[in-house]
Structure formats: structure tokens, C-alpha cells
Tab-separated table of C-alpha atoms and ligand atoms in Angstrom:
chain	number	residue	atom	x	y	z
A	1	UNK	CA	111.488	94.102	100.046
A	2	UNK	CA	109.807	96.229	97.423
A	3	UNK	CA	106.743	98.418	97.837
A	4	UNK	CA	103.944	98.608	95.297
A	5	UNK	CA	101.956	101.804	95.938
A	6	UNK	CA	98.381	101.055	94.822
A	7	UNK	CA	96.316	103.734	93.089
A	8	UNK	CA	94.304	104.460	96.278
A	9	UNK	CA	97.410	105.054	98.407
A	10	UNK	CA	100.015	106.233	95.920
A	11	UNK	CA	101.525	108.955	98.131
A	12	UNK	CA	101.448	106.890	101.284
A	13	UNK	CA	103.048	103.912	99.504
A	14	UNK	CA	105.813	106.091	98.089
A	15	UNK	CA	106.423	107.571	101.522
A	16	UNK	CA	106.701	104.067	103.017
A	17	UNK	CA	109.202	103.055	100.368
A	18	UNK	CA	111.219	106.210	101.126
A	19	UNK	CA	111.166	105.547	104.896
A	20	UNK	CA	112.396	102.000	104.277
A	21	UNK	CA	114.883	103.009	101.617
A	22	UNK	CA	113.528	100.453	99.177
A	23	UNK	CA	112.205	100.575	95.645
A	24	UNK	CA	108.634	101.665	94.913
A	25	UNK	CA	107.508	99.589	91.952
A	26	UNK	CA	105.722	101.791	89.453
A	27	UNK	CA	102.249	100.678	88.467
A	28	UNK	CA	100.081	101.534	85.455
A	29	UNK	CA	96.429	101.469	86.173
A	30	UNK	CA	93.388	102.616	84.284
A	31	UNK	CA	89.682	102.200	84.196
A	32	UNK	CA	88.108	100.880	81.041
A	33	UNK	CA	85.079	102.716	79.647
A	34	UNK	CA	82.822	99.992	81.055
A	35	UNK	CA	84.229	100.546	84.564
A	36	UNK	CA	86.603	97.572	84.831
A	37	UNK	CA	90.022	98.146	86.385
A	38	UNK	CA	93.344	97.352	84.710
A	39	UNK	CA	96.778	97.182	86.361
A	40	UNK	CA	100.320	96.495	85.088
A	41	UNK	CA	103.530	96.398	87.108
A	42	UNK	CA	106.301	98.349	85.524
A	43	UNK	CA	109.093	96.958	87.637
A	44	UNK	CA	110.480	93.506	88.479
A	45	UNK	CA	109.228	91.618	91.507
A	46	UNK	CA	110.750	88.218	90.705
A	47	UNK	CA	111.878	86.461	93.981
A	48	UNK	CA	111.055	89.616	95.963
A	49	UNK	CA	109.004	90.042	99.070
A	50	UNK	CA	106.516	92.819	98.175
A	51	UNK	CA	104.146	94.975	100.134
A	52	UNK	CA	101.181	96.438	98.244
A	53	UNK	CA	99.930	99.626	99.921
A	54	UNK	CA	96.269	100.145	98.984
A	55	UNK	CA	93.551	101.549	101.156
A	56	UNK	CA	89.957	100.417	100.507
A	57	UNK	CA	87.934	103.467	101.404
A	58	UNK	CA	85.146	104.425	98.910
A	59	UNK	CA	84.841	103.316	96.185
A	60	UNK	CA	85.557	100.177	98.236
A	61	UNK	CA	84.637	97.524	95.671
A	62	UNK	CA	86.847	99.050	92.959
A	63	UNK	CA	89.717	99.419	95.335
A	64	UNK	CA	89.415	95.844	96.558
A	65	UNK	CA	89.422	94.598	92.974
A	66	UNK	CA	92.481	96.730	92.185
A	67	UNK	CA	94.238	95.236	95.220
A	68	UNK	CA	93.329	91.709	94.082
A	69	UNK	CA	94.587	92.462	90.541
A	70	UNK	CA	97.910	93.861	91.838
A	71	UNK	CA	98.402	90.809	94.063
A	72	UNK	CA	97.661	88.554	91.114
A	73	UNK	CA	100.111	90.447	88.891
A	74	UNK	CA	102.828	90.306	91.566
A	75	UNK	CA	102.385	86.558	92.214
A	76	UNK	CA	102.210	85.851	88.494
A	77	UNK	CA	105.499	87.671	87.964
A	78	UNK	CA	107.333	85.779	90.648
A	79	UNK	CA	106.932	87.708	93.868
A	80	UNK	CA	107.891	85.453	96.762
A	81	UNK	CA	105.623	86.791	99.490
A	82	UNK	CA	102.884	89.332	99.238
A	83	UNK	CA	101.840	91.569	102.096
A	84	UNK	CA	98.740	93.634	101.595
A	85	UNK	CA	98.981	96.854	103.585
A	86	UNK	CA	95.396	98.023	103.731
A	87	UNK	CA	95.155	101.026	106.081
A	88	UNK	CA	91.372	101.239	105.922
A	89	UNK	CA	89.921	97.768	105.577
A	90	UNK	CA	86.545	97.939	103.914
A	91	UNK	CA	83.695	95.695	105.100
A	92	UNK	CA	85.336	95.246	108.540
A	93	UNK	CA	82.198	96.429	110.324
A	94	UNK	CA	80.137	93.559	108.902
A	95	UNK	CA	82.094	91.078	111.028
A	96	UNK	CA	79.258	88.867	112.153
A	97	UNK	CA	75.678	87.903	111.287
A	98	UNK	CA	73.791	90.661	113.070
A	99	UNK	CA	70.467	89.815	111.428
A	100	UNK	CA	69.443	86.422	110.071
A	101	UNK	CA	70.369	85.953	106.427
A	102	UNK	CA	73.329	88.323	106.307
A	103	UNK	CA	76.849	87.661	104.993
A	104	UNK	CA	79.972	88.021	107.100
A	105	UNK	CA	81.344	90.402	104.464
A	106	UNK	CA	84.866	90.787	105.894
A	107	UNK	CA	85.454	87.038	105.829
A	108	UNK	CA	84.350	86.862	102.147
A	109	UNK	CA	86.744	89.747	101.380
A	110	UNK	CA	89.655	88.019	103.124
A	111	UNK	CA	89.071	84.775	101.207
A	112	UNK	CA	89.000	86.704	97.981
A	113	UNK	CA	92.341	88.318	98.728
A	114	UNK	CA	93.816	84.916	99.596
A	115	UNK	CA	92.792	83.492	96.248
A	116	UNK	CA	94.329	86.535	94.532
A	117	UNK	CA	97.722	85.786	96.126
A	118	UNK	CA	97.890	87.725	99.354
A	119	UNK	CA	100.034	85.952	101.984
A	120	UNK	CA	99.701	88.431	104.849
A	121	UNK	CA	97.648	91.527	105.665
A	122	UNK	CA	98.414	94.571	107.740
A	123	UNK	CA	95.697	97.072	108.558
A	124	UNK	CA	95.318	100.028	110.870
A	125	UNK	CA	92.774	100.270	113.676
A	126	UNK	CA	90.449	97.716	112.219
A	127	UNK	CA	86.999	97.911	113.757
A	128	UNK	CA	87.325	94.641	115.711
A	129	UNK	CA	90.778	93.006	115.854
A	130	UNK	CA	89.303	89.590	116.667
A	131	UNK	CA	87.893	89.253	113.144
A	132	UNK	CA	91.489	88.926	111.810
A	133	UNK	CA	91.864	85.595	113.555
A	134	UNK	CA	89.430	84.116	111.030
A	135	UNK	CA	91.462	85.290	107.965
A	136	UNK	CA	93.039	82.534	105.845
A	137	UNK	CA	96.471	84.186	106.259
A	138	UNK	CA	98.369	86.053	108.964
A	139	UNK	CA	96.667	89.417	109.576
A	140	UNK	CA	97.597	92.130	112.011
A	141	UNK	CA	96.143	95.514	112.975
A	142	UNK	CA	98.339	98.322	114.252
A	143	UNK	CA	97.177	101.441	116.034
A	144	UNK	CA	97.587	105.020	114.837
A	145	UNK	CA	96.030	106.532	117.919
A	146	UNK	CA	99.410	107.338	119.575
A	147	UNK	CA	100.407	109.197	116.395
A	148	UNK	CA	97.179	111.246	116.472
A	149	UNK	CA	97.565	112.000	120.190
A	150	UNK	CA	101.167	113.007	119.565
A	151	UNK	CA	99.996	115.427	116.881
A	152	UNK	CA	97.746	117.132	119.428
A	153	UNK	CA	100.494	117.085	122.094
A	154	UNK	CA	102.890	118.803	119.701
A	155	UNK	CA	100.261	121.498	119.161
A	156	UNK	CA	100.089	122.182	122.876
A	157	UNK	CA	97.154	119.969	123.818
A	158	UNK	CA	98.948	118.180	126.610
A	159	UNK	CA	96.406	117.429	129.376
A	160	UNK	CA	93.393	117.336	127.038
A	161	UNK	CA	90.650	114.881	128.036
A	162	UNK	CA	90.550	111.859	125.706
A	163	UNK	CA	87.035	110.700	124.939
A	164	UNK	CA	85.730	107.613	123.157
A	165	UNK	CA	82.132	107.598	121.830
A	166	UNK	CA	81.406	104.153	123.300
A	167	UNK	CA	82.946	101.553	125.567
A	168	UNK	CA	84.069	99.466	122.584
A	169	UNK	CA	86.364	102.345	121.650
A	170	UNK	CA	87.450	103.133	125.219
A	171	UNK	CA	90.853	101.510	124.615
A	172	UNK	CA	91.488	104.170	121.926
A	173	UNK	CA	90.952	106.928	124.511
A	174	UNK	CA	93.127	104.990	126.982
A	175	UNK	CA	95.894	104.767	124.389
A	176	UNK	CA	95.620	108.503	123.699
A	177	UNK	CA	95.736	109.245	127.399
A	178	UNK	CA	99.123	107.589	127.695
A	179	UNK	CA	100.421	110.302	125.349
A	180	UNK	CA	98.261	113.247	126.493
A	181	UNK	CA	98.597	112.444	130.192
A	182	UNK	CA	95.241	113.599	131.622
A	183	UNK	CA	92.019	111.641	131.951
A	184	UNK	CA	89.962	109.581	129.573
A	185	UNK	CA	86.454	108.216	129.443
A	186	UNK	CA	83.696	107.102	127.172
A	187	UNK	CA	80.015	107.656	126.435
A	188	UNK	CA	77.378	105.006	125.751
A	189	UNK	CA	76.254	104.627	122.182
A	190	UNK	CA	73.467	102.529	120.710
A	191	UNK	CA	72.857	101.925	116.979
A	192	UNK	CA	69.520	100.682	115.716
A	193	UNK	CA	70.329	97.710	113.504
A	194	UNK	CA	67.462	98.407	111.075
A	195	UNK	CA	67.564	102.208	110.693
A	196	UNK	CA	71.253	102.786	111.534
A	197	UNK	CA	70.083	105.616	113.850
A	198	UNK	CA	72.354	106.251	116.783
A	199	UNK	CA	71.539	107.450	120.266
A	200	UNK	CA	73.975	108.341	123.038
A	201	UNK	CA	73.596	108.402	126.804
A	202	UNK	CA	74.994	111.352	128.725
A	203	UNK	CA	77.397	110.290	131.470
A	204	UNK	CA	79.085	112.261	134.205
A	205	UNK	CA	82.588	112.933	133.031
A	206	UNK	CA	85.143	115.361	134.375
A	207	UNK	CA	85.289	117.585	131.305
A	208	UNK	CA	84.024	120.903	132.649
A	209	UNK	CA	86.266	123.763	131.453
A	210	UNK	CA	88.585	121.288	129.670
A	211	UNK	CA	89.656	120.666	126.093
A	212	UNK	CA	88.216	117.347	124.952
A	213	UNK	CA	89.537	115.313	122.036
A	214	UNK	CA	87.151	112.628	120.797
A	215	UNK	CA	89.026	109.654	119.383
A	216	UNK	CA	87.388	107.131	117.072
A	217	UNK	CA	88.531	104.610	114.504
A	218	UNK	CA	86.565	106.172	111.713
A	219	UNK	CA	84.214	108.972	110.801
A	220	UNK	CA	81.585	108.002	108.247
A	221	UNK	CA	78.420	110.118	108.395
A	222	UNK	CA	79.746	112.144	111.307
A	223	UNK	CA	76.705	111.271	113.482
A	224	UNK	CA	78.728	109.644	116.235
A	225	UNK	CA	81.181	112.516	116.699
A	226	UNK	CA	78.467	115.190	116.334
A	227	UNK	CA	76.404	113.614	119.099
A	228	UNK	CA	79.434	113.110	121.384
A	229	UNK	CA	80.519	116.695	120.822
A	230	UNK	CA	77.099	118.003	121.679
A	231	UNK	CA	77.142	116.107	124.978
A	232	UNK	CA	80.657	117.389	125.738
A	233	UNK	CA	79.455	121.002	125.236
A	234	UNK	CA	76.446	120.325	127.451
A	235	UNK	CA	78.830	119.016	130.138
A	236	UNK	CA	80.749	122.304	129.987
A	237	UNK	CA	83.807	121.314	127.914
A	238	UNK	CA	85.681	124.385	126.839
A	239	UNK	CA	86.761	123.171	123.381
A	240	UNK	CA	86.099	119.935	121.506
A	241	UNK	CA	88.299	118.375	118.809
A	242	UNK	CA	87.836	115.209	116.804
A	243	UNK	CA	90.536	112.715	115.909
A	244	UNK	CA	90.061	109.637	113.770
A	245	UNK	CA	92.239	107.183	111.935
A	246	UNK	CA	89.979	106.839	108.869
A	247	UNK	CA	88.298	110.117	107.837
A	248	UNK	CA	85.750	108.735	105.354
A	249	UNK	CA	83.693	111.878	105.814
A	250	UNK	CA	80.713	110.814	103.777
A	251	UNK	CA	78.314	113.491	102.444
A	252	UNK	CA	77.982	116.400	104.773
A	253	UNK	CA	79.798	114.676	107.690
A	254	UNK	CA	82.373	117.429	108.098
A	255	UNK	CA	79.742	120.216	108.148
A	256	UNK	CA	77.676	118.202	110.603
A	257	UNK	CA	80.622	117.766	112.952
A	258	UNK	CA	81.756	121.403	112.790
A	259	UNK	CA	78.188	122.558	113.385
A	260	UNK	CA	78.038	120.428	116.530
A	261	UNK	CA	80.775	122.556	118.060
A	262	UNK	CA	83.962	120.724	117.044
A	263	UNK	CA	86.865	123.090	116.430
A	264	UNK	CA	88.838	120.874	114.073
A	265	UNK	CA	88.895	117.314	112.660
A	266	UNK	CA	92.248	115.573	112.448
A	267	UNK	CA	92.622	112.327	110.472
A	268	UNK	CA	95.358	110.250	108.915
A	269	UNK	CA	96.288	109.574	105.274
A	270	UNK	CA	94.645	106.159	105.608
A	271	UNK	CA	91.920	107.989	103.685
A	272	UNK	CA	93.576	110.932	101.897
A	273	UNK	CA	91.615	114.168	102.459
A	274	UNK	CA	92.203	117.715	103.593
A	275	UNK	CA	91.860	116.579	107.206
A	276	UNK	CA	94.624	113.961	106.820
A	277	UNK	CA	97.184	115.855	108.873
A	278	UNK	CA	98.943	112.805	110.261
A	279	UNK	CA	100.794	110.340	108.043
A	280	UNK	CA	100.791	106.579	108.685
A	281	UNK	CA	104.081	106.160	106.797
A	282	UNK	CA	106.340	105.972	109.901
A	283	UNK	CA	104.035	103.500	111.631
A	284	UNK	CA	103.676	101.193	108.624
A	285	UNK	CA	107.413	101.362	107.774
A	286	UNK	CA	108.403	100.520	111.309
A	287	UNK	CA	106.046	97.537	111.327
A	288	UNK	CA	107.306	96.210	107.979
A	289	UNK	CA	110.908	96.619	109.119
A	290	UNK	CA	110.369	94.784	112.408
A	291	UNK	CA	108.046	92.075	111.138
A	292	UNK	CA	109.366	90.410	108.027
A	293	UNK	CA	106.886	88.110	106.361
A	294	UNK	CA	107.488	84.502	107.516
B	1	R5P	C1	81.448	102.323	114.976
B	1	R5P	O1	81.325	101.581	115.907
B	1	R5P	C2	82.663	103.115	114.667
B	1	R5P	O2	83.660	102.985	115.631
B	1	R5P	C3	82.407	104.573	114.419
B	1	R5P	O3	82.040	105.187	115.614
B	1	R5P	C4	81.249	104.739	113.471
B	1	R5P	O4	81.338	103.829	112.447
B	1	R5P	C5	81.231	106.162	112.915
B	1	R5P	O5	80.186	106.243	112.027
B	1	R5P	P1	79.419	107.637	111.844
B	1	R5P	O6	80.459	108.677	111.540
B	1	R5P	O7	78.511	107.352	110.647
B	1	R5P	O8	78.651	107.881	113.052
């Protein structure tokens, strides 16, 4: 196997190659003055199984096109099997027709990748795993929550309360609890489909005097975490932390979260940023090693 680190995940891709002890194929990429992307492989991929590591956090559309171009280049130059390792899978939240007339964006994205040459896709904590079943190739999501929980455990947060912002994310808190060892629970969140405005219901949770870590798949505007943190403080939590797999942190999300009483935000290098304190490299390498493309 060879790894092609895409421009959006260069460091992560190189780390994965190092973990696996395989070659990282160098890539030239540039953006033309009119905004179009250009890629060129600088290594051989003939008869090789390759894994392209490319996250699709903002600017999503550009990064998706880059991924498609790299897949096309690899296939065109003889790669045998192409696995797209896409830590943050853009458009995954538009996974059904919520309002009449909408697209199922994630299915359109998957079809585009298939046409470009992708044979298999691996992502991390995709919003809803069931959407992957509709992809035109094998697709799998792996969870980075145990890695995040382990990070906190190593820092002395054993016995922290693991909280999910809603019941759809409760399994994330349950997964974290298996590492942290105390209790877990969730709040009730509602998002208005037209305005995007979220509201959250206060619930009785045993957090009084405790350290609470809120686990979520992603932080976008920070509204979800800020609301959950506020409720935790109202319920008497001693300290509140936020952990997420994909720290998109759009606009003033970080400020908003810290102002809500969160001590620290911890994310992964799915979306490289200054809060990316946990690397996905061991998780992705292990998966690639144990699950060869069929
Ligand atoms: C939604 O269901 C996700 O799991 C996240 O909770 C949400 O997308 C976070 O978005 P924001 O940071 O804008 O509240």
C-alpha cells in the first residue's frame, strides 16, 4: 500500500504513512488564478493499492474536487484499488430530504467520488453511519471518541461525566464512558429546520460538583456546545470541557464556547487547528492495516 497525503491533510497523511511504514507519494498541487485546482502525482502508483488521505472541511467544495482529481490521477496511472480516507466527510448532515425539493447531498458526493475512481471510503464519526449503506462502494466510519476520552484520562480526568448534547449522540458519551469510567447522559436538542436555531431542554443529570466533558462529532458554530455547557453550569457542574472529532470552529465559535464557561476545547487533526490535540493517525493506520481493500 502507498499513501497519498492530500493537500487538506498533508501532515495527517504523512503520519499515517509513517505509522504503516509505507511510502507517502508526493503530490504537487496548485490553484490557478481563476480558482481551479490542479494536482500531479510525483511518485509511481502502478499496480499499487493506494489510500488518499484528504479531509473535506471548509472549503469543502474545493477539497472534494481535489480528492476527485487525486483519485482520477491515481486510477489513470495504474493504481489497483483506491481508498479515500476522508476524516471529515462534508455534506454528511444533508443525508435525507428534510424539506420538499432538497437534494440528498451526501449521496451526490459519493456518486461523484465513485466516478472519479474511488473504490472504498473510510471516514471518522460520520454524522449518521446509516447513510454509508447507500454509497456506491464499500464505506466505513470509525470512531475517534475513545482516543479523545483517553486524552482526557491521561490528563487526570478519570471519572469525569461524559455528556452528549442530544440522544442521537448518546452513543458517543457511552463510548467515552467506557474509557472514563463514571456516568454518562444526554440533553435534548431541537433544531429549527428553517432558521437553524437550536433549543435545548434541561434534564436532571447527576453532574453537581463534577467535571463534565461534552462529546460531539463536530463543532460548527459552537451553538450546541455553548448551550449544553450553560445547562451544565446551571446544574452545578464544577468544570466543563468540550471534546469533538471535527473542530470546524466556524466564525466566533471558539469565543462563544469559552464564554459559555467551557475551560478547554479538544479536537482531532481531522480538521487541523490549534485545538487539534489528538491525532487520528494511529486509528486510521490500524484500520488500514487490519482491513485491506477487497
Ligand atoms: C448535529 O447534530 C451535530 O452532531 C452537532 O451537534 C452540530 O452540527 C454542531 O453544530 P453547531 O456547533 O453549529 O451547534
